[in-house]
């Protein structure tokens, strides 16, 4: 279910000069913010949790997920080059799972790693804050990659839709409106982080069992549906 050739082509597309430059901007900004906050305020567990929750998990992770998830397949569909890939003797689920694996790996590297480094800068992992938000970034990376890969498969406006979801739904509605919080990947990931810290520094409006079930369910459902849409795209091309 993993094709090295498809993976290599996907990595090349995602880590080209333009996208790589964008991918480095947000992690770099997070580390600069962390260094500035530590310099002005010293080590403070609550401030570290606020910075990692407010910028890293709420903004950086979903935006990187948009870039990696949609970029793994969207451009190929837009320019028609996906037809050449579909003509190869590679199963459609293998294509989707390979691209998802690449998208997850890229999202994790560019979000979870800088989140951990920022946490270490902010308070040296006091109260397990750095580890908690790193774990949250890791699990969120999986769900975001699956969701945005699906968007890249079903819509030519996947980046715009993904940005609206990441910046409006997750950052605004998902943080402020009670009903929306239950349908927020950010809140699901926070439930995992809350379990790691366990001292009130991190809080989620979703219970851990529900959060884990939703993270797994959304990832599986999005991956399955992306595979189905790719099958439909093949049939349309054959016709």
Coordinates of C-alpha atoms in Angstrom, one line a residue, residues 3 5 11 18 23 30 40 59 68 85-86 90 125 159 200 208 210-211 235:
X3 CA 4.7 3.1 -3.6
X5 CA 8.0 6.2 -6.9
X11 CA 8.1 14.7 -1.9
X18 CA 8.3 27.7 -3.5
X23 CA 6.8 25.7 4.9
X30 CA 7.1 30.3 16.1
X40 CA 11.0 39.2 28.1
X59 CA -2.5 28.4 13.5
X68 CA 1.0 19.6 2.6
X85 CA 0.0 8.6 -12.8
X86 CA -3.4 6.9 -13.0
X90 CA -0.6 1.3 -9.4
X125 CA 9.4 21.4 29.0
X159 CA -6.3 25.7 -0.9
X200 CA -4.9 22.1 34.2
X208 CA -10.3 12.1 25.4
X210 CA -14.5 11.0 22.0
X211 CA -11.5 12.9 20.7
X235 CA -13.6 6.6 -14.9

